[in-house]
């Protein structure tokens, strides 16, 4: 339990903050919108979770019986890897999914998973993300990216999405 609470709760939230700031820098009009109205952080954090999901894959699942998902047969005991990040950019679910919209409504993303293993720390992570991102923008309102987007490197992990570093100037 200690492992889960400390490890599961650390890098994930670090990634929410780093990825979230990057997403806002990539969409300056959304950054300006948030700076004009910090109350938008509630829907904003949901959108940042959707857009650059800190956890890209759910833990592995095994089918308890034969089943079809659309026309694809999944056999009993097949291992299933669910891509939360892909689901969160599903154009059948989200209008204009490649666009960051911090006021997006009905944002039913899967960044915290779903069902009985739904993230235990979701409320804490949301709170940490909101406080951290609003605080950064209030303290350094003229924050800007100090590197070309293409040169940013993502940490080489299979499960998570997080930057190695995020160079900024202000
Ligand atoms: C932005 C931050 C976070 C994200 C994106 C995130 C994401 C997730 C996801 C996707 C799962 C479900 C995995 C699955 O179904 O296979 C999960 C489970 C879990 N998370 Fe988080 N998490 C975050 C922060 C936290 C924090 C802060 C804590 C604890 C303080 C935490 C503790 C846990 C635990 C204990 C589980 C396992 C729940 C279970 O298996 O019943 N997480 N998290």
Tab-separated table of C-alpha atoms and ligand atoms in Angstrom:
chain	number	residue	atom	x	y	z
A	1	UNK	CA	0.000	0.000	0.000
A	2	UNK	CA	2.865	2.381	0.814
A	3	UNK	CA	4.461	1.582	-2.554
A	4	UNK	CA	1.173	2.259	-4.345
A	5	UNK	CA	0.421	5.486	-2.525
A	6	UNK	CA	3.879	7.010	-2.850
A	7	UNK	CA	5.023	5.706	-6.227
A	8	UNK	CA	1.642	5.752	-7.990
A	9	UNK	CA	1.052	9.235	-6.665
A	10	UNK	CA	4.378	10.868	-7.479
A	11	UNK	CA	5.503	10.619	-11.108
A	12	UNK	CA	1.909	10.689	-12.321
A	13	UNK	CA	1.223	14.077	-10.767
A	14	UNK	CA	4.645	15.416	-11.766
A	15	UNK	CA	3.694	14.508	-15.342
A	16	UNK	CA	0.286	16.178	-15.058
A	17	UNK	CA	2.011	19.429	-14.072
A	18	UNK	CA	4.844	19.248	-16.648
A	19	UNK	CA	2.698	17.993	-19.528
A	20	UNK	CA	-0.034	20.447	-18.568
A	21	UNK	CA	2.259	23.474	-18.687
A	22	UNK	CA	3.635	22.276	-22.037
A	23	UNK	CA	0.120	21.874	-23.473
A	24	UNK	CA	-0.764	25.409	-22.380
A	25	UNK	CA	2.423	26.776	-23.964
A	26	UNK	CA	1.513	24.975	-27.194
A	27	UNK	CA	-1.930	26.621	-27.207
A	28	UNK	CA	-1.179	30.243	-26.193
A	29	UNK	CA	-4.800	31.365	-26.626
A	30	UNK	CA	-5.846	28.785	-24.031
A	31	UNK	CA	-3.043	29.920	-21.733
A	32	UNK	CA	-4.259	33.526	-22.025
A	33	UNK	CA	-7.841	32.433	-21.388
A	34	UNK	CA	-6.791	30.718	-18.153
A	35	UNK	CA	-4.726	33.710	-17.032
A	36	UNK	CA	-7.782	35.954	-17.558
A	37	UNK	CA	-9.979	33.615	-15.490
A	38	UNK	CA	-8.210	31.291	-13.080
A	39	UNK	CA	-11.576	29.691	-12.206
A	40	UNK	CA	-11.285	27.840	-15.518
A	41	UNK	CA	-8.671	25.631	-13.854
A	42	UNK	CA	-11.388	23.092	-12.906
A	43	UNK	CA	-12.315	22.223	-16.492
A	44	UNK	CA	-8.747	23.106	-17.511
A	45	UNK	CA	-7.150	20.343	-15.457
A	46	UNK	CA	-9.617	17.800	-16.866
A	47	UNK	CA	-8.611	18.863	-20.363
A	48	UNK	CA	-4.901	18.696	-19.541
A	49	UNK	CA	-5.431	15.179	-18.164
A	50	UNK	CA	-7.196	14.226	-21.390
A	51	UNK	CA	-4.767	15.906	-23.751
A	52	UNK	CA	-1.440	14.550	-22.439
A	53	UNK	CA	-2.578	11.674	-20.221
A	54	UNK	CA	0.172	11.100	-17.612
A	55	UNK	CA	-0.598	7.353	-17.565
A	56	UNK	CA	-0.881	6.084	-21.131
A	57	UNK	CA	-1.795	2.444	-20.531
A	58	UNK	CA	-3.932	0.760	-17.903
A	59	UNK	CA	-2.424	-2.238	-16.123
A	60	UNK	CA	-2.924	-5.471	-18.073
A	61	UNK	CA	-6.286	-7.208	-17.952
A	62	UNK	CA	-7.227	-10.792	-18.912
A	63	UNK	CA	-10.608	-11.633	-20.420
A	64	UNK	CA	-12.759	-13.734	-18.076
A	65	UNK	CA	-14.815	-15.050	-21.034
A	66	UNK	CA	-14.972	-14.904	-24.853
A	67	UNK	CA	-16.337	-11.556	-25.978
A	68	UNK	CA	-16.608	-9.236	-28.968
A	69	UNK	CA	-15.542	-5.615	-28.939
A	70	UNK	CA	-17.119	-4.277	-32.147
A	71	UNK	CA	-16.169	-7.062	-34.607
A	72	UNK	CA	-12.996	-8.128	-32.813
A	73	UNK	CA	-13.140	-11.473	-30.977
A	74	UNK	CA	-11.328	-11.498	-27.631
A	75	UNK	CA	-10.895	-15.029	-26.302
A	76	UNK	CA	-11.123	-16.050	-22.667
A	77	UNK	CA	-7.755	-15.453	-20.924
A	78	UNK	CA	-6.427	-13.229	-23.733
A	79	UNK	CA	-4.349	-10.394	-22.316
A	80	UNK	CA	-5.753	-6.950	-23.049
A	81	UNK	CA	-3.783	-3.710	-22.992
A	82	UNK	CA	-6.035	-0.666	-22.843
A	83	UNK	CA	-4.580	2.571	-24.191
A	84	UNK	CA	-6.056	5.317	-22.049
A	85	UNK	CA	-4.141	7.952	-24.029
A	86	UNK	CA	-5.617	6.756	-27.316
A	87	UNK	CA	-9.142	6.632	-25.880
A	88	UNK	CA	-8.648	10.202	-24.708
A	89	UNK	CA	-8.024	11.350	-28.299
A	90	UNK	CA	-10.929	9.351	-29.768
A	91	UNK	CA	-12.635	11.496	-32.395
A	92	UNK	CA	-15.878	9.526	-31.947
A	93	UNK	CA	-15.960	10.621	-28.318
A	94	UNK	CA	-14.380	14.079	-28.303
A	95	UNK	CA	-15.040	16.967	-30.652
A	96	UNK	CA	-11.750	18.082	-32.242
A	97	UNK	CA	-9.659	15.879	-29.927
A	98	UNK	CA	-6.283	17.213	-31.124
A	99	UNK	CA	-7.262	20.687	-29.913
A	100	UNK	CA	-6.754	21.775	-26.302
A	101	UNK	CA	-9.942	23.422	-25.031
A	102	UNK	CA	-9.721	24.284	-21.342
A	103	UNK	CA	-13.473	24.928	-21.173
A	104	UNK	CA	-14.415	21.588	-22.749
A	105	UNK	CA	-17.646	20.272	-21.210
A	106	UNK	CA	-18.719	16.613	-20.772
A	107	UNK	CA	-15.038	15.724	-20.700
A	108	UNK	CA	-15.392	12.039	-19.805
A	109	UNK	CA	-11.722	11.141	-20.230
A	110	UNK	CA	-10.114	7.955	-18.934
A	111	UNK	CA	-6.943	9.502	-17.498
A	112	UNK	CA	-7.678	7.971	-14.088
A	113	UNK	CA	-8.900	4.643	-15.478
A	114	UNK	CA	-12.359	3.230	-14.908
A	115	UNK	CA	-14.157	0.642	-12.783
A	116	UNK	CA	-12.942	-0.992	-9.594
A	117	UNK	CA	-9.323	0.056	-10.132
A	118	UNK	CA	-10.219	3.716	-10.733
A	119	UNK	CA	-7.392	5.857	-9.357
A	120	UNK	CA	-7.499	6.073	-5.586
A	121	UNK	CA	-5.665	9.406	-5.633
A	122	UNK	CA	-7.710	11.159	-8.348
A	123	UNK	CA	-9.060	13.894	-6.029
A	124	UNK	CA	-5.625	14.605	-4.581
A	125	UNK	CA	-4.013	14.631	-8.044
A	126	UNK	CA	-6.641	17.051	-9.384
A	127	UNK	CA	-6.102	19.370	-6.418
A	128	UNK	CA	-2.297	19.254	-6.734
A	129	UNK	CA	-2.516	19.908	-10.474
A	130	UNK	CA	-4.865	22.873	-10.049
A	131	UNK	CA	-2.769	24.491	-7.307
A	132	UNK	CA	0.558	23.922	-9.087
A	133	UNK	CA	-0.513	25.119	-12.534
A	134	UNK	CA	-2.365	28.206	-11.287
A	135	UNK	CA	0.560	29.085	-9.001
A	136	UNK	CA	3.096	28.839	-11.846
A	137	UNK	CA	0.966	31.078	-14.069
A	138	UNK	CA	0.402	33.629	-11.311
A	139	UNK	CA	4.088	33.800	-10.335
A	140	UNK	CA	5.557	33.771	-13.859
A	141	UNK	CA	2.762	35.022	-16.119
A	142	UNK	CA	5.063	35.574	-19.092
A	143	UNK	CA	6.350	31.982	-19.089
A	144	UNK	CA	7.454	30.810	-22.545
A	145	UNK	CA	8.978	27.687	-24.039
A	146	UNK	CA	12.755	27.975	-24.416
A	147	UNK	CA	13.279	25.185	-26.964
A	148	UNK	CA	11.870	23.986	-30.267
A	149	UNK	CA	8.944	21.650	-29.734
A	150	UNK	CA	10.635	18.919	-31.804
A	151	UNK	CA	13.673	18.904	-29.506
A	152	UNK	CA	11.705	18.111	-26.349
A	153	UNK	CA	12.249	14.547	-25.233
A	154	UNK	CA	9.738	12.329	-23.498
A	155	UNK	CA	11.011	9.963	-20.824
A	156	UNK	CA	11.488	6.483	-22.322
A	157	UNK	CA	8.826	4.637	-20.354
A	158	UNK	CA	6.207	2.269	-21.608
A	159	UNK	CA	3.440	3.220	-19.209
A	160	UNK	CA	3.808	6.900	-18.478
A	161	UNK	CA	3.946	10.083	-20.526
A	162	UNK	CA	6.254	12.684	-19.060
A	163	UNK	CA	8.957	15.062	-20.215
A	164	UNK	CA	12.647	14.605	-19.425
A	165	UNK	CA	12.777	18.366	-18.926
A	166	UNK	CA	10.755	21.414	-19.891
A	167	UNK	CA	13.007	24.407	-20.686
A	168	UNK	CA	11.180	27.697	-20.147
A	169	UNK	CA	12.044	31.393	-19.864
A	170	UNK	CA	10.127	34.148	-18.097
B	1	LIG	C1	-2.383	12.901	-12.420
B	1	LIG	C2	-2.108	11.987	-11.525
B	1	LIG	C3	-2.558	10.560	-11.614
B	1	LIG	C4	-2.951	9.829	-12.701
B	1	LIG	C5	-3.054	10.269	-14.161
B	1	LIG	C6	-3.279	8.503	-12.228
B	1	LIG	C7	-3.738	7.474	-13.035
B	1	LIG	C8	-4.159	6.247	-12.555
B	1	LIG	C9	-4.753	5.227	-13.361
B	1	LIG	C10	-4.995	5.314	-14.879
B	1	LIG	C11	-5.054	4.184	-12.559
B	1	LIG	C12	-5.782	2.904	-12.966
B	1	LIG	C13	-4.841	1.885	-13.535
B	1	LIG	C14	-5.568	0.680	-14.074
B	1	LIG	O1	-6.787	0.618	-14.145
B	1	LIG	O2	-4.873	-0.248	-14.467
B	1	LIG	C15	-4.615	4.535	-11.229
B	1	LIG	C16	-4.717	3.707	-10.131
B	1	LIG	C17	-4.217	4.021	-8.878
B	1	LIG	N1	-3.725	5.249	-8.479
B	1	LIG	FE1	-3.474	6.875	-9.641
B	1	LIG	N2	-3.065	8.447	-10.875
B	1	LIG	C18	-2.643	9.689	-10.452
B	1	LIG	C19	-2.348	10.077	-9.150
B	1	LIG	C20	-2.423	9.266	-8.050
B	1	LIG	C21	-2.156	9.677	-6.680
B	1	LIG	C22	-1.826	11.100	-6.251
B	1	LIG	C23	-2.267	8.554	-5.898
B	1	LIG	C24	-2.113	8.366	-4.416
B	1	LIG	C25	-1.845	9.316	-3.556
B	1	LIG	C26	-2.631	7.455	-6.773
B	1	LIG	C27	-2.831	6.163	-6.360
B	1	LIG	C28	-3.355	5.164	-7.145
B	1	LIG	C29	-3.635	3.814	-6.666
B	1	LIG	C30	-3.406	3.304	-5.242
B	1	LIG	C31	-4.170	3.106	-7.754
B	1	LIG	C32	-4.611	1.657	-7.787
B	1	LIG	C33	-6.087	1.557	-7.527
B	1	LIG	C34	-6.581	0.114	-7.634
B	1	LIG	O3	-5.939	-0.717	-8.275
B	1	LIG	O4	-7.652	-0.160	-7.070
B	1	LIG	N3	-2.718	7.916	-8.064
B	1	LIG	N4	-4.087	5.796	-11.249
